[in-house]
Short mmCIF file of C-alpha atoms in Angstrom, two decimals:
data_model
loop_
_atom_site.label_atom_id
_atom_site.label_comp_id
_atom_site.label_asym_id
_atom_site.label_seq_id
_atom_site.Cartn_x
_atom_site.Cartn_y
_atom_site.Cartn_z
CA UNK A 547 13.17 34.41 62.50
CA UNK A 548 16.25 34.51 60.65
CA UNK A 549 16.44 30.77 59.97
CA UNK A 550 13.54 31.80 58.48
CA UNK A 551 14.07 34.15 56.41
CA UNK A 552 17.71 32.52 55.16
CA UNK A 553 15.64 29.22 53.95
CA UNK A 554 13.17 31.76 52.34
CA UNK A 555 16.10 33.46 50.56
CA UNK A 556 17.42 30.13 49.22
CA UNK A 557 14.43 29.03 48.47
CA UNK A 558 13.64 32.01 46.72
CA UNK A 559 16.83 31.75 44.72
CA UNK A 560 16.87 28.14 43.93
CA UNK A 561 13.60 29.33 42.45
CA UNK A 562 14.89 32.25 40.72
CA UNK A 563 17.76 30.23 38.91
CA UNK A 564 15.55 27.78 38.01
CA UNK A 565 13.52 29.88 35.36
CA UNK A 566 16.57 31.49 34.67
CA UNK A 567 18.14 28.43 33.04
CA UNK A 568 14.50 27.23 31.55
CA UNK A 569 13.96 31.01 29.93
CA UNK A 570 15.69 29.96 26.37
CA UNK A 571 13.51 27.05 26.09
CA UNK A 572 10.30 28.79 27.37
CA UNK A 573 11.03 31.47 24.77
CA UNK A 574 11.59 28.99 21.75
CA UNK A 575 8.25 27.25 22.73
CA UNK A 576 6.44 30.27 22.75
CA UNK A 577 8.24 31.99 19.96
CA UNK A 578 9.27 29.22 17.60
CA UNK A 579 6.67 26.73 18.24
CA UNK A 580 2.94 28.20 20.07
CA UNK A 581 3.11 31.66 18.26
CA UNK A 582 3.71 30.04 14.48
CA UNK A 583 1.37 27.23 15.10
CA UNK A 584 -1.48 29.62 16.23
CA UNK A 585 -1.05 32.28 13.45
CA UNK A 586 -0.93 29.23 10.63
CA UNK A 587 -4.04 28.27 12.43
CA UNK A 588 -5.65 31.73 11.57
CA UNK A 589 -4.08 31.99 8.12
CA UNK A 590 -5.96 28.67 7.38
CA UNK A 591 -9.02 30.66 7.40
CA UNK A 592 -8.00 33.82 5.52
CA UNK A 593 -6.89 34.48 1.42
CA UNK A 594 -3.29 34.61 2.50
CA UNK A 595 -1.02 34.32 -0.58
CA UNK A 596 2.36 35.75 0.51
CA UNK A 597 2.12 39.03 -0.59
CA UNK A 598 -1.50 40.31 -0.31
CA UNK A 599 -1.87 41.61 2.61
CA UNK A 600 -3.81 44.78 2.14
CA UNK A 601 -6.70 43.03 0.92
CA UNK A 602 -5.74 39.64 3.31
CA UNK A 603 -9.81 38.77 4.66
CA UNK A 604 -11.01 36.40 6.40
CA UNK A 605 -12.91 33.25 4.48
CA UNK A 606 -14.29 31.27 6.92
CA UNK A 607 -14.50 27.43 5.96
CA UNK A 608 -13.78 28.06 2.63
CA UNK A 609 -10.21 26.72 2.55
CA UNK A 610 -11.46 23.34 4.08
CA UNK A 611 -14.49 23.20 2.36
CA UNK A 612 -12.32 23.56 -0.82
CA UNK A 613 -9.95 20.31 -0.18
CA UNK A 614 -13.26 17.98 0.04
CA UNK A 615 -15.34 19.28 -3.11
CA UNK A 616 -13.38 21.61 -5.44
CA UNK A 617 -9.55 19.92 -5.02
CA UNK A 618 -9.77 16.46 -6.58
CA UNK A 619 -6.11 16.38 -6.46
CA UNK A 620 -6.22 17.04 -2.24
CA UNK A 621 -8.55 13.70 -2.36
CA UNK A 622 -6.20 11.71 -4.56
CA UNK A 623 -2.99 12.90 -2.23
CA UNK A 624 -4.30 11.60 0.56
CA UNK A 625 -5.95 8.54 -0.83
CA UNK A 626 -1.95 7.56 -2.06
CA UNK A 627 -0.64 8.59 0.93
CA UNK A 628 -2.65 5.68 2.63
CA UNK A 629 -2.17 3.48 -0.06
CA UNK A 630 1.74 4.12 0.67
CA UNK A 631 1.64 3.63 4.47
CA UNK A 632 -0.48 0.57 3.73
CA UNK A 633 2.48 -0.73 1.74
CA UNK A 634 5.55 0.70 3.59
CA UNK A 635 4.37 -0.09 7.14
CA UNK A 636 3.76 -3.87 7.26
CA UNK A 637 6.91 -4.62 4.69
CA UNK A 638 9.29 -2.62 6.98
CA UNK A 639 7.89 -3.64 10.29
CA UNK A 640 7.89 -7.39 9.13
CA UNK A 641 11.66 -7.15 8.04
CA UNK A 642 12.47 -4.99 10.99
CA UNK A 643 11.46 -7.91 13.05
CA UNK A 644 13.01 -10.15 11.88
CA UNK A 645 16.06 -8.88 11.52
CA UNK A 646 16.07 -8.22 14.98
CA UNK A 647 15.15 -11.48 15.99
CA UNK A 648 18.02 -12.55 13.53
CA UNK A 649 21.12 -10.41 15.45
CA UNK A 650 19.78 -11.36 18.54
CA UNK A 651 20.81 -15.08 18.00
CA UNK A 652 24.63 -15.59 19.42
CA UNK A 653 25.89 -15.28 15.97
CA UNK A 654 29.49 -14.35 14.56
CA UNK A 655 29.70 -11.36 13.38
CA UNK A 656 26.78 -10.31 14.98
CA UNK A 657 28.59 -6.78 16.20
CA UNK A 658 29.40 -6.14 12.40
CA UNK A 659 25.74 -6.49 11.00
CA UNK A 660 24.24 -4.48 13.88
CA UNK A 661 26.51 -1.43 12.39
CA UNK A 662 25.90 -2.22 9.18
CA UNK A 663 22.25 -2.58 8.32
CA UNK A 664 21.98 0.59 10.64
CA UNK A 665 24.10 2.76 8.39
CA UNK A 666 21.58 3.28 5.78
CA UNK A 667 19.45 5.03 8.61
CA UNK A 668 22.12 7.67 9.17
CA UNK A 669 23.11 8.27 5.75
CA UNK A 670 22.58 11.60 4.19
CA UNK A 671 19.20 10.88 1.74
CA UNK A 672 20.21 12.01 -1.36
CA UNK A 673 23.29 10.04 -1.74
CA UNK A 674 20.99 7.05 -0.93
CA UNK A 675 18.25 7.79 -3.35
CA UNK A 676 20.63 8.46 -6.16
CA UNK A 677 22.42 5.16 -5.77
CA UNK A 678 18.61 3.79 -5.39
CA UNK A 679 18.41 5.73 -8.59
CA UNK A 680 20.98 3.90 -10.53
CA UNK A 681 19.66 0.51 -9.35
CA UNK A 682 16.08 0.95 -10.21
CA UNK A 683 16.65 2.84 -13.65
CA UNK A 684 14.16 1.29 -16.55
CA UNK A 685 17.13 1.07 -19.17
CA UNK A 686 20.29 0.90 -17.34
CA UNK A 687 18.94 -0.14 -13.84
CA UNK A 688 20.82 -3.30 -11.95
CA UNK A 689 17.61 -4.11 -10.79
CA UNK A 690 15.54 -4.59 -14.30
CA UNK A 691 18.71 -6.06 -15.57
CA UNK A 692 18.80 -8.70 -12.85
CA UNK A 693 14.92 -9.68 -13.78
CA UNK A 694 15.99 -9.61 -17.17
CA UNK A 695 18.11 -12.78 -16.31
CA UNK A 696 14.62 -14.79 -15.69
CA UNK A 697 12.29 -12.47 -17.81
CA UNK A 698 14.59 -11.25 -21.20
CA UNK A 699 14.15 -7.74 -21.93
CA UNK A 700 12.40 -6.35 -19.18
CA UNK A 701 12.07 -2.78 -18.85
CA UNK A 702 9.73 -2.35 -15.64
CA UNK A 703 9.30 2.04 -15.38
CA UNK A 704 10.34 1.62 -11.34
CA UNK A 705 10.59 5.38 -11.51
CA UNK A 706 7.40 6.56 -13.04
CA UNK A 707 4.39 4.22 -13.53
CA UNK A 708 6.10 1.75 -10.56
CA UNK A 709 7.33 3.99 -8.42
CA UNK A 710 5.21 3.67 -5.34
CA UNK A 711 6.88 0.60 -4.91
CA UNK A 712 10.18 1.68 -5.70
CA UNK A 713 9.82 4.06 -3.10
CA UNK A 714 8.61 1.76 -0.32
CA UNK A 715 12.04 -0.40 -1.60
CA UNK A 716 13.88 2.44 -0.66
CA UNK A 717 12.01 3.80 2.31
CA UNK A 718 12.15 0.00 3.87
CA UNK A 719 15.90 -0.36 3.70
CA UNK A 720 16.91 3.15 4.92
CA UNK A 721 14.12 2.48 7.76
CA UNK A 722 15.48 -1.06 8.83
CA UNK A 723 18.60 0.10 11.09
CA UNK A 724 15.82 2.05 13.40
CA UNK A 725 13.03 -0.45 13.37
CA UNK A 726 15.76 -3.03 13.81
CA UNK A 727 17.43 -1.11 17.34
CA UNK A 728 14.31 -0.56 18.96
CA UNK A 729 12.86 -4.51 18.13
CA UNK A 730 16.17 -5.94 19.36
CA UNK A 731 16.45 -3.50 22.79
CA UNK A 732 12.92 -5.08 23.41
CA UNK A 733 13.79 -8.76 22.96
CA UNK A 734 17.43 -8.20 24.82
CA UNK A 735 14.79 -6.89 27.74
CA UNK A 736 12.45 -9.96 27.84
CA UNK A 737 13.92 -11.52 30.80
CA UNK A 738 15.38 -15.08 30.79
CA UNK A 739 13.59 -16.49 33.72
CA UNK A 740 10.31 -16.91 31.80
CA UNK A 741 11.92 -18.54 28.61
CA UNK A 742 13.74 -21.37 30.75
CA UNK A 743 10.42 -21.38 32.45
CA UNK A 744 8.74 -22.02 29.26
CA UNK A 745 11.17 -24.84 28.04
CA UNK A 746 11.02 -26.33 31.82
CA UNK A 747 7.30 -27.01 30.97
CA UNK A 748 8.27 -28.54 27.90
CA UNK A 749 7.36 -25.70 25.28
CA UNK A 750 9.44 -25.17 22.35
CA UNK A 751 10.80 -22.54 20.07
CA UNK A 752 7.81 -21.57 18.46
CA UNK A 753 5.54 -22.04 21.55
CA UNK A 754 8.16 -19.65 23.25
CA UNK A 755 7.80 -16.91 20.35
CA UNK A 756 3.85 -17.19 20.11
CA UNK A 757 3.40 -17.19 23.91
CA UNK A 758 6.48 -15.59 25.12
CA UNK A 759 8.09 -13.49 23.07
CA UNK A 760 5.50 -11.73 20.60
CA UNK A 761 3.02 -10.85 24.00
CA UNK A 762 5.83 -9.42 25.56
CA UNK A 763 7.05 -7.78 22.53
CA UNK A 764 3.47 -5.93 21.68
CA UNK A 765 4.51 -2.74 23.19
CA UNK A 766 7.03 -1.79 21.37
CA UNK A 767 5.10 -3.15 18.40
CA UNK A 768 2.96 -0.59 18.93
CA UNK A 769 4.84 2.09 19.80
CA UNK A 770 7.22 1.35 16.36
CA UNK A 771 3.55 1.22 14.36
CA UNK A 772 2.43 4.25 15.53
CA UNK A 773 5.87 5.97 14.67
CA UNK A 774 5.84 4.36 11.66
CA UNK A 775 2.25 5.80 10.82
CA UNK A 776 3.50 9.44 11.59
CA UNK A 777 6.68 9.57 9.54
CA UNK A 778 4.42 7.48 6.73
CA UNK A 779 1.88 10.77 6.01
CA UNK A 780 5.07 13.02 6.71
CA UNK A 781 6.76 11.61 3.54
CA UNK A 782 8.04 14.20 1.39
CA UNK A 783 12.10 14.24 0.72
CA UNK A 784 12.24 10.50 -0.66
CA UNK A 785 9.24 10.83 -3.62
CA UNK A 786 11.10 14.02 -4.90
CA UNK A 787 14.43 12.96 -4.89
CA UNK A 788 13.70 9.25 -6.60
CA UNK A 789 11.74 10.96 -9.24
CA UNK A 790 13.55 13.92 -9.84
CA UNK A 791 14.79 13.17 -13.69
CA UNK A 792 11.32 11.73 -14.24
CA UNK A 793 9.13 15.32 -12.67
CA UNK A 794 7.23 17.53 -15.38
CA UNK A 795 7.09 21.01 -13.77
CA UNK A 796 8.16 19.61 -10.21
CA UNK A 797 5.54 17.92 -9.69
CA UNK A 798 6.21 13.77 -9.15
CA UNK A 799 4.43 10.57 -10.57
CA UNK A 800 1.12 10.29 -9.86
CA UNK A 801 1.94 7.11 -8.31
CA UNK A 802 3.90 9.07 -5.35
CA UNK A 803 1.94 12.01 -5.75
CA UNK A 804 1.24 12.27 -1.70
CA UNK A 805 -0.10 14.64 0.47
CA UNK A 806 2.67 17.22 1.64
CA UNK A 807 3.76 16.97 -2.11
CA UNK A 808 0.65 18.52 -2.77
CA UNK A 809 0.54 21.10 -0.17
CA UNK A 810 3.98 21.99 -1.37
CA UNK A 811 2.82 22.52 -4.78
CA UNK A 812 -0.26 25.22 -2.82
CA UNK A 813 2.38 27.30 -0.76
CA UNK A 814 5.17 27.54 -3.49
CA UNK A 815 3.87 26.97 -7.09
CA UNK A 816 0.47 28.64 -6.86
CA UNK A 817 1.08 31.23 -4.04
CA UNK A 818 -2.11 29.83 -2.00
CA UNK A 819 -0.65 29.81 1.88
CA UNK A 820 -4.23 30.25 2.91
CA UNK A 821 -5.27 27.26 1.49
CA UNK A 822 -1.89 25.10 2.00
CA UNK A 823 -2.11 25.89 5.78
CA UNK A 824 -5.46 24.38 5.57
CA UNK A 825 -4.51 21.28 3.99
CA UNK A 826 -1.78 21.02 6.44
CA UNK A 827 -4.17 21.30 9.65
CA UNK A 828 -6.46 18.65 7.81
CA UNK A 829 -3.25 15.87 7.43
CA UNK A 830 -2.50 16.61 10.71
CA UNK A 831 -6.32 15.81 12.18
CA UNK A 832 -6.06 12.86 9.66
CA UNK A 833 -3.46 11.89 11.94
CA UNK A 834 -4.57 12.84 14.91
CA UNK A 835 -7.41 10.64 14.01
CA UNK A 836 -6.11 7.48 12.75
CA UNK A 837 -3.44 7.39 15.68
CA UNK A 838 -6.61 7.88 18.27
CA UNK A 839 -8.02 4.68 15.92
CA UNK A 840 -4.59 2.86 16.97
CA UNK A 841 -4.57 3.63 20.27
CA UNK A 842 -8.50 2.12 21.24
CA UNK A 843 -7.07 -1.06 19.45
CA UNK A 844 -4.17 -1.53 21.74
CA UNK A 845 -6.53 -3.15 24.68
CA UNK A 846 -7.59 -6.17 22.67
CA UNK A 847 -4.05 -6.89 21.43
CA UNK A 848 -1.25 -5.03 23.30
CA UNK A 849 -0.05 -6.77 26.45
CA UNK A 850 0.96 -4.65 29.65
CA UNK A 851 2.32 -5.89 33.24
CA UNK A 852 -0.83 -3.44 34.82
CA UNK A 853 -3.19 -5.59 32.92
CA UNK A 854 -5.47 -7.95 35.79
#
């Protein structure tokens, strides 16, 4: 009986300590992440504009109902902010690649390039986009002057009429150290046996990459696409820095006019939290949506060891 009760007691205290040390995280999930999701889940249905709450009511579907009829700027922000994942995505997934498949060649150096095209990932972003800045500026930029060698006097606005691609120039070489760890950890992990296999039956290089590497590879080709797909509608920082000289009131180019730029200009420039919390839930079913899209694709081109 008292064997008993001694491997109760430890048992009991085991258990104890264990939501001891897991109390400051179960408090910041409930506190810092369930509780403010839930109440900007109600203010997406309510007036809410910061300051009114004496007369705060509830509107129903209004807020939602608002961002597909009565907001053509909602529809254009989202429209771009396709357009812009439709440009960024393939360009830096493409370069990511093969950049990867690059370092991992027995190359000198090859220790010294890893570092270096992954510093632009962990530099601070507004010390990149103002040298980006200074490269891509229409009078004085190295970039226009550079074309200007093949093409006199150009003067291509990469900052106002051009800058959705000036952005993806940027957004492309600060992304390339990332895309470029996780693509080379997944060829360094395709194992050896089946490439000598391959060559034993007489395939070469480019049979090998077809049949070999890019199957084995699709994984983490997917996982980097839908990463890529997240952070692409979560673009904010980069379009207001790079245009920051060129902004009337704030507000960017249309041409990176995207869709948290726009719920930023609802919550502080007209004081409409009701209706910015709204537009936030509906970018974040857009990609719940588009990511669900990705994911019933996977079967008919993403390889997996499970598969029969």
């Amino acid at each position: 009986m008292s064997k008993r009760l001694i491997h109760l007691s430890r048992r009991q205290s085991r258990t104890a300590w264990f939501y001891v040390f897991i109390t400051p995280w179960l408090l910041g999930l409930v506190f810092l992440t369930i509780v403010p999701v839930a109440i900007g889940f109600l203010t997406s249905f309510t007036n809410y504009d910061g300051l009114n709450l004496p007369t705060l009511k509830f509107v129903g579907l209004r807020n939602y109902i608002r961002a597909f009829t009565a907001d053509k700027d909602a529809i254009f922000a989202f429209g771009q902010t396709l357009r812009w994942a439709a440009l960024n995505l393939p360009a830096w997934m493409t370069l990511s690649f093969i950049l990867a498949l690059i370092l991992n060649q027995d190359v000198k150096g090859r220790g010294f390039f890893r570092t270096a095209f992954y510093l632009p990932s962990v530099m601070p972003a507004v010390a990149l986009v103002w040298v980006w800045r200074i490269i891509l500026d229409r009078n004085v930029g190295l970039l226009n002057a550079f074309i200007s060698l093949f093409r006199p006097n150009t003067a291509i606005p990469w900052l106002t009429t051009y800058a959705l691609p000036g952005l993806t120039m940027i957004a492309v070489w600060t992304g390339l150290g990332w895309g470029m760890v996780i693509f080379l950890a997944a060829l360094q992990g395709i194992p050896d046996e089946l490439i000598e296999a391959a060559r034993i039956d007489g395939a070469g290089n480019l049979q090998i990459f077809r049949f070999v590497t890019i199957p084995l590879m699709t994984p983490v080709i997917f996982f980097v696409l839908v990463n890529g797909l997240v952070s692409s509608f979560q673009q904010y920082v980069l379009p207001q820095l790079l245009t920051a000289g060129a902004q009337i009131s704030g507000v960017p180019p249309r041409s990176v006019y995207l869709a948290l730029t726009h719920v930023n200009l609802q919550f502080f420039a007209y004081q409409r939290f009701g209706y910015g919390t709204a537009l936030l839930w509906l970018l974040f079913l857009a990609i719940v949506l588009i990511t669900i899209v990705v994911f019933r694709t996977q079967r008919f081109w993403v390889y997996t060891e499970t598969e029969e």
